[in-house]
Amino acid sequence: MKKKSIEFPSPSVISVNDIKLEVFEAGKENQGKPVVLCHGFPETAYSWRFQIPELVKAGYHILIPNQRGYGNSSCPEEVTKYDIEHLTGDLVGLLDHYGYKNALFIGHDWGANVIWNLGLLHPERVKKIINLALPYQVRGEKPWIEWMEEIFGGDNYFVHFNRQQGVADEILGKKNSNFLRNLFRKNVPISPLEPGMLMINLANAENPLGDPLMSESELAVYISAFKTSGFTGSINWYRNLDRNWHLMSEVNPIIPHPTLMIYGEKDMIPKLKNLTDFVPNADVVSIDCGHCIQQEKPEETNKVILEWLRQQSS
């Protein structure tokens, strides 16, 4: 079925947590039922375009920030300004700005990671959680990048972003259009990674695998956003993984909130088999798609989300 054209809201710029956040708002008439949607990398608030009409119709007040480092939101120069305390603090500040004690949070990819940690660091500000693609990340015995380097080697893009700072930022910036066009694909066969850094390989690839995930006009929204922000701010989220590992050392790892975890069956990210050990009130659903779940299968995603919310309220 062809995806309907969506009119995306106009943004407001608000001051929170010592920065400016670009926020897209819909459903103001539904004050009192807030939903905050958090995008991943390299996405923007626009990744939630298909969810907005259905959530508004269901009676929710929608708030979608371009998180720090993205779009017209602030891009601080200092790397540590992108640690998990700052990223979750931005969401707390967002709630405070709109006068909400707590909210339903929906996240994809890196946005999901921020929401998992929001549930740990500020549990009173979270009502329910719906996360897509990235399950809860269990804190191991070694810092994340050190562990990844041992397991996956220096070519792993998480490791490369940290060990060769500035290299990927420049290449992705120069090849912005090609990188995003080659990244946002569907029906990509699952195969072993080729040698080299995944993100740079995508930026340089002439013949990407699979099919385009979105139209040229939709893709242009992302290309324009990253021409504005560049990639350094968003990559700096990765450069705080070890710092985050230390910051979370004394935090209770259990998330008690009602939670829905949505996986893409063809996603390269593995499922967490013992999710309920850490998120005891989690329900799990899988959709037959790749990583960009809410953009590849918007109708199925909306149906799963709304049905779960109906069950929660019954």
Tab-separated table of C-alpha atoms in Angstrom:
chain	number	residue	atom	x	y	z
A	1	MET	CA	0.000	0.000	0.000
A	2	LYS	CA	1.356	3.435	-0.940
A	3	LYS	CA	2.303	5.646	1.989
A	4	LYS	CA	0.220	8.807	2.236
A	5	SER	CA	1.889	12.178	1.967
A	6	ILE	CA	2.202	13.698	5.434
A	7	GLU	CA	2.147	17.395	6.268
A	8	PHE	CA	4.851	17.750	8.900
A	9	PRO	CA	4.382	20.344	11.677
A	10	SER	CA	6.341	23.594	11.735
A	11	PRO	CA	8.984	23.755	14.472
A	12	SER	CA	9.363	25.872	17.568
A	13	VAL	CA	12.707	26.515	19.229
A	14	ILE	CA	12.715	26.256	23.010
A	15	SER	CA	15.394	26.747	25.676
A	16	VAL	CA	16.121	23.699	27.844
A	17	ASN	CA	19.125	22.426	29.775
A	18	ASP	CA	21.330	25.365	28.634
A	19	ILE	CA	20.719	24.686	24.921
A	20	LYS	CA	18.122	25.333	22.220
A	21	LEU	CA	15.923	22.468	21.048
A	22	GLU	CA	13.962	22.470	17.808
A	23	VAL	CA	10.609	20.853	18.633
A	24	PHE	CA	7.782	19.768	16.325
A	25	GLU	CA	4.387	19.773	18.033
A	26	ALA	CA	1.022	18.345	17.001
A	27	GLY	CA	-2.280	17.673	18.733
A	28	LYS	CA	-2.244	20.719	21.025
A	29	GLU	CA	-5.959	20.096	21.519
A	30	ASN	CA	-4.991	16.918	23.385
A	31	GLN	CA	-3.237	18.712	26.239
A	32	GLY	CA	-2.684	16.372	29.162
A	33	LYS	CA	-1.772	13.250	27.153
A	34	PRO	CA	1.837	13.872	26.093
A	35	VAL	CA	3.893	11.618	23.849
A	36	VAL	CA	7.553	12.430	23.236
A	37	LEU	CA	9.110	10.760	20.187
A	38	CYS	CA	12.905	10.437	20.004
A	39	HIS	CA	14.749	9.776	16.741
A	40	GLY	CA	17.923	7.803	16.127
A	41	PHE	CA	21.104	8.182	14.031
A	42	PRO	CA	21.298	9.568	11.440
A	43	GLU	CA	17.672	10.634	11.578
A	44	THR	CA	15.674	13.660	12.650
A	45	ALA	CA	12.229	14.297	14.095
A	46	TYR	CA	10.947	13.768	10.521
A	47	SER	CA	11.415	9.997	10.963
A	48	TRP	CA	8.135	10.004	12.956
A	49	ARG	CA	6.050	11.655	10.211
A	50	PHE	CA	3.796	8.615	9.729
A	51	GLN	CA	3.023	8.241	13.428
A	52	ILE	CA	1.885	11.826	14.050
A	53	PRO	CA	-1.625	11.733	12.476
A	54	GLU	CA	-2.574	8.432	14.080
A	55	LEU	CA	-1.345	9.391	17.549
A	56	VAL	CA	-3.126	12.745	17.353
A	57	LYS	CA	-6.307	10.985	16.220
A	58	ALA	CA	-5.940	8.669	19.218
A	59	GLY	CA	-5.960	11.687	21.542
A	60	TYR	CA	-2.278	12.378	22.205
A	61	HIS	CA	-0.292	15.613	22.398
A	62	ILE	CA	2.817	15.011	20.266
A	63	LEU	CA	6.246	16.512	20.980
A	64	ILE	CA	9.157	15.544	18.723
A	65	PRO	CA	12.526	17.179	19.345
A	66	ASN	CA	15.453	17.293	17.014
A	67	GLN	CA	17.784	16.232	19.784
A	68	ARG	CA	21.045	18.070	20.512
A	69	GLY	CA	23.460	17.795	17.604
A	70	TYR	CA	20.659	17.523	15.022
A	71	GLY	CA	18.868	19.938	12.692
A	72	ASN	CA	18.473	23.433	14.096
A	73	SER	CA	18.962	22.310	17.699
A	74	SER	CA	22.175	23.334	19.459
A	75	CYS	CA	25.380	21.507	18.542
A	76	PRO	CA	27.785	22.157	21.442
A	77	GLU	CA	31.481	21.807	20.579
A	78	GLU	CA	32.519	19.979	23.750
A	79	VAL	CA	32.198	16.204	23.315
A	80	THR	CA	31.091	15.581	26.908
A	81	LYS	CA	28.039	17.797	26.329
A	82	TYR	CA	26.541	14.764	24.557
A	83	ASP	CA	26.751	12.313	27.440
A	84	ILE	CA	23.698	10.463	28.731
A	85	GLU	CA	23.105	12.937	31.568
A	86	HIS	CA	22.822	15.790	29.054
A	87	LEU	CA	20.691	13.809	26.575
A	88	THR	CA	18.208	12.647	29.215
A	89	GLY	CA	18.338	16.084	30.831
A	90	ASP	CA	17.123	17.589	27.550
A	91	LEU	CA	13.999	15.412	27.713
A	92	VAL	CA	13.384	16.386	31.338
A	93	GLY	CA	13.719	20.023	30.315
A	94	LEU	CA	11.297	19.442	27.444
A	95	LEU	CA	8.675	18.108	29.857
A	96	ASP	CA	9.251	21.042	32.205
A	97	HIS	CA	8.857	23.526	29.347
A	98	TYR	CA	5.458	22.094	28.382
A	99	GLY	CA	4.354	21.674	31.996
A	100	TYR	CA	4.271	17.890	32.144
A	101	LYS	CA	5.192	15.742	35.136
A	102	ASN	CA	5.706	12.675	32.939
A	103	ALA	CA	4.961	11.312	29.475
A	104	LEU	CA	4.822	8.294	27.220
A	105	PHE	CA	8.185	8.120	25.456
A	106	ILE	CA	8.675	6.438	22.078
A	107	GLY	CA	12.190	5.959	20.727
A	108	HIS	CA	13.997	4.424	17.776
A	109	ASP	CA	17.656	3.387	17.613
A	110	TRP	CA	19.736	5.931	19.607
A	111	GLY	CA	16.500	7.575	20.694
A	112	ALA	CA	15.523	4.265	22.284
A	113	ASN	CA	18.840	4.171	24.124
A	114	VAL	CA	18.235	7.633	25.567
A	115	ILE	CA	14.751	6.580	26.704
A	116	TRP	CA	16.033	3.403	28.374
A	117	ASN	CA	18.446	5.564	30.320
A	118	LEU	CA	15.782	8.180	31.039
A	119	GLY	CA	13.793	5.395	32.702
A	120	LEU	CA	16.822	4.630	34.876
A	121	LEU	CA	17.952	8.170	35.701
A	122	HIS	CA	14.564	9.939	35.893
A	123	PRO	CA	11.978	7.180	36.415
A	124	GLU	CA	9.394	9.617	37.795
A	125	ARG	CA	9.319	11.490	34.459
A	126	VAL	CA	8.434	8.370	32.439
A	127	LYS	CA	4.879	7.000	32.279
A	128	LYS	CA	5.305	4.278	29.659
A	129	ILE	CA	7.986	3.305	27.135
A	130	ILE	CA	7.725	2.140	23.535
A	131	ASN	CA	11.104	1.447	21.925
A	132	LEU	CA	11.908	0.322	18.410
A	133	ALA	CA	14.929	-1.589	17.074
A	134	LEU	CA	17.340	-1.129	19.986
A	135	PRO	CA	16.596	-3.261	23.049
A	136	TYR	CA	17.767	-2.450	26.545
A	137	GLN	CA	21.579	-2.496	26.639
A	138	VAL	CA	22.921	-4.519	29.572
A	139	ARG	CA	25.930	-2.808	31.172
A	140	GLY	CA	28.864	-5.226	31.011
A	141	GLU	CA	32.079	-5.511	32.984
A	142	LYS	CA	34.124	-3.391	30.544
A	143	PRO	CA	33.454	0.062	29.050
A	144	TRP	CA	31.501	-0.199	25.804
A	145	ILE	CA	34.154	0.864	23.287
A	146	GLU	CA	36.898	-1.170	24.942
A	147	TRP	CA	34.616	-4.225	24.794
A	148	MET	CA	33.577	-3.574	21.179
A	149	GLU	CA	37.181	-3.114	20.069
A	150	GLU	CA	38.095	-6.492	21.562
A	151	ILE	CA	35.106	-8.259	19.988
A	152	PHE	CA	34.670	-6.463	16.633
A	153	GLY	CA	38.023	-4.748	16.005
A	154	GLY	CA	38.971	-1.205	15.095
A	155	ASP	CA	36.887	-1.142	11.887
A	156	ASN	CA	33.633	-1.320	13.836
A	157	TYR	CA	32.057	2.097	13.363
A	158	PHE	CA	31.434	2.597	17.088
A	159	VAL	CA	35.161	2.062	17.678
A	160	HIS	CA	36.234	4.077	14.619
A	161	PHE	CA	34.125	7.070	15.697
A	162	ASN	CA	35.990	7.059	19.020
A	163	ARG	CA	39.528	6.120	18.011
A	164	GLN	CA	39.767	8.197	14.810
A	165	GLN	CA	37.866	11.295	15.781
A	166	GLY	CA	37.050	13.677	12.949
A	167	VAL	CA	37.672	11.251	10.073
A	168	ALA	CA	34.110	9.995	9.634
A	169	ASP	CA	32.650	13.435	10.393
A	170	GLU	CA	34.467	14.939	7.415
A	171	ILE	CA	33.736	12.129	4.954
A	172	LEU	CA	30.037	11.862	5.835
A	173	GLY	CA	29.726	15.644	5.620
A	174	LYS	CA	31.325	15.790	2.178
A	175	LYS	CA	29.235	12.883	0.901
A	176	ASN	CA	26.069	13.740	2.815
A	177	SER	CA	23.621	12.964	-0.026
A	178	ASN	CA	25.263	9.720	-1.086
A	179	PHE	CA	25.654	8.513	2.495
A	180	LEU	CA	22.019	9.093	3.452
A	181	ARG	CA	20.705	7.738	0.135
A	182	ASN	CA	22.750	4.548	0.587
A	183	LEU	CA	21.909	4.155	4.281
A	184	PHE	CA	18.135	4.526	4.115
A	185	ARG	CA	17.376	1.278	2.278
A	186	LYS	CA	14.985	-1.636	2.730
A	187	ASN	CA	15.035	-5.264	1.585
A	188	VAL	CA	18.774	-5.352	2.176
A	189	PRO	CA	20.027	-8.959	2.362
A	190	ILE	CA	21.599	-9.836	5.703
A	191	SER	CA	25.247	-10.668	4.993
A	192	PRO	CA	28.614	-10.455	6.776
A	193	LEU	CA	30.011	-6.928	6.953
A	194	GLU	CA	32.629	-6.116	4.315
A	195	PRO	CA	36.034	-4.917	5.513
A	196	GLY	CA	36.285	-1.258	6.463
A	197	MET	CA	34.174	1.144	8.446
A	198	LEU	CA	30.484	0.558	7.687
A	199	MET	CA	29.474	4.233	7.575
A	200	ILE	CA	32.378	5.314	5.344
A	201	ASN	CA	31.715	2.348	3.044
A	202	LEU	CA	28.096	3.513	2.719
A	203	ALA	CA	29.205	7.064	1.981
A	204	ASN	CA	31.509	5.833	-0.794
A	205	ALA	CA	29.316	3.088	-2.276
A	206	GLU	CA	28.215	3.551	-5.881
A	207	ASN	CA	25.719	0.660	-5.978
A	208	PRO	CA	23.885	0.260	-2.649
A	209	LEU	CA	22.033	-2.919	-1.797
A	210	GLY	CA	18.270	-3.246	-1.482
A	211	ASP	CA	15.650	-0.647	-2.395
A	212	PRO	CA	15.140	3.000	-1.426
A	213	LEU	CA	13.316	3.372	1.884
A	214	MET	CA	11.791	6.723	0.986
A	215	SER	CA	11.056	9.087	-1.876
A	216	GLU	CA	13.543	11.681	-3.102
A	217	SER	CA	11.478	14.458	-1.512
A	218	GLU	CA	11.535	12.690	1.854
A	219	LEU	CA	15.253	12.012	1.581
A	220	ALA	CA	15.818	15.700	0.792
A	221	VAL	CA	14.536	16.587	4.289
A	222	TYR	CA	17.359	14.552	5.859
A	223	ILE	CA	19.990	15.831	3.423
A	224	SER	CA	19.033	19.429	4.195
A	225	ALA	CA	19.041	18.812	7.961
A	226	PHE	CA	22.569	17.371	7.956
A	227	LYS	CA	23.839	20.136	5.692
A	228	THR	CA	22.745	22.447	8.514
A	229	SER	CA	24.076	20.453	11.468
A	230	GLY	CA	26.904	18.415	9.997
A	231	PHE	CA	27.588	15.002	11.546
A	232	THR	CA	29.944	15.804	14.410
A	233	GLY	CA	27.230	16.482	16.996
A	234	SER	CA	25.375	13.248	16.258
A	235	ILE	CA	28.593	11.200	16.188
A	236	ASN	CA	29.543	12.719	19.542
A	237	TRP	CA	26.740	10.622	21.072
A	238	TYR	CA	28.913	7.573	20.250
A	239	ARG	CA	31.983	9.263	21.701
A	240	ASN	CA	30.361	9.259	25.133
A	241	LEU	CA	29.631	5.553	25.360
A	242	ASP	CA	32.525	4.823	27.703
A	243	ARG	CA	31.757	7.955	29.717
A	244	ASN	CA	28.145	6.803	29.978
A	245	TRP	CA	29.317	3.371	31.159
A	246	HIS	CA	31.070	5.069	34.089
A	247	LEU	CA	28.197	7.488	34.780
A	248	MET	CA	25.714	4.610	35.070
A	249	SER	CA	27.877	2.462	37.371
A	250	GLU	CA	25.806	3.026	40.531
A	251	VAL	CA	22.352	3.190	38.911
A	252	ASN	CA	19.740	0.481	39.569
A	253	PRO	CA	19.530	-1.334	36.190
A	254	ILE	CA	15.842	-2.313	36.439
A	255	ILE	CA	13.191	-0.412	34.455
A	256	PRO	CA	9.754	-1.049	36.022
A	257	HIS	CA	7.621	0.949	33.564
A	258	PRO	CA	5.060	-0.660	31.242
A	259	THR	CA	7.078	-1.156	28.063
A	260	LEU	CA	6.592	-2.258	24.470
A	261	MET	CA	9.663	-3.422	22.542
A	262	ILE	CA	9.260	-3.557	18.746
A	263	TYR	CA	11.864	-5.425	16.691
A	264	GLY	CA	12.426	-5.539	12.943
A	265	GLU	CA	12.810	-9.209	11.977
A	266	LYS	CA	15.396	-8.308	9.294
A	267	ASP	CA	17.337	-5.894	11.490
A	268	MET	CA	21.036	-6.582	12.100
A	269	ILE	CA	20.638	-5.607	15.780
A	270	PRO	CA	20.132	-8.779	17.834
A	271	LYS	CA	17.158	-9.221	20.120
A	272	LEU	CA	17.767	-9.307	23.864
A	273	LYS	CA	16.569	-12.740	24.960
A	274	ASN	CA	16.474	-11.850	28.658
A	275	LEU	CA	14.853	-8.438	28.216
A	276	THR	CA	12.351	-9.040	31.007
A	277	ASP	CA	15.180	-9.637	33.487
A	278	PHE	CA	15.823	-5.893	33.258
A	279	VAL	CA	12.441	-4.640	31.980
A	280	PRO	CA	10.005	-6.936	33.820
A	281	ASN	CA	6.860	-5.291	32.420
A	282	ALA	CA	7.916	-5.504	28.774
A	283	ASP	CA	5.808	-6.839	25.927
A	284	VAL	CA	7.633	-7.791	22.717
A	285	VAL	CA	6.423	-7.596	19.106
A	286	SER	CA	8.309	-8.241	15.855
A	287	ILE	CA	7.481	-6.742	12.457
A	288	ASP	CA	8.727	-8.155	9.137
A	289	CYS	CA	11.091	-5.332	8.186
A	290	GLY	CA	14.578	-3.936	8.646
A	291	HIS	CA	16.001	-1.390	11.053
A	292	CYS	CA	13.943	1.719	10.172
A	293	ILE	CA	10.754	0.127	11.437
A	294	GLN	CA	8.413	3.116	11.702
A	295	GLN	CA	9.386	4.393	8.239
A	296	GLU	CA	9.486	1.065	6.388
A	297	LYS	CA	6.248	-0.335	7.839
A	298	PRO	CA	4.359	2.691	9.195
A	299	GLU	CA	0.851	1.198	9.117
A	300	GLU	CA	1.935	-1.991	10.878
A	301	THR	CA	3.937	0.034	13.412
A	302	ASN	CA	1.010	2.341	14.145
A	303	LYS	CA	-1.343	-0.606	14.550
A	304	VAL	CA	0.992	-2.320	17.044
A	305	ILE	CA	1.534	0.883	19.041
A	306	LEU	CA	-2.135	1.854	19.228
A	307	GLU	CA	-3.301	-1.661	20.095
A	308	TRP	CA	-0.769	-1.866	22.938
A	309	LEU	CA	-1.838	1.545	24.247
A	310	ARG	CA	-5.497	0.471	24.142
A	311	GLN	CA	-4.633	-2.632	26.151
A	312	GLN	CA	-2.750	-0.521	28.667
A	313	SER	CA	-5.718	1.757	29.220
A	314	SER	CA	-8.318	-0.995	29.466
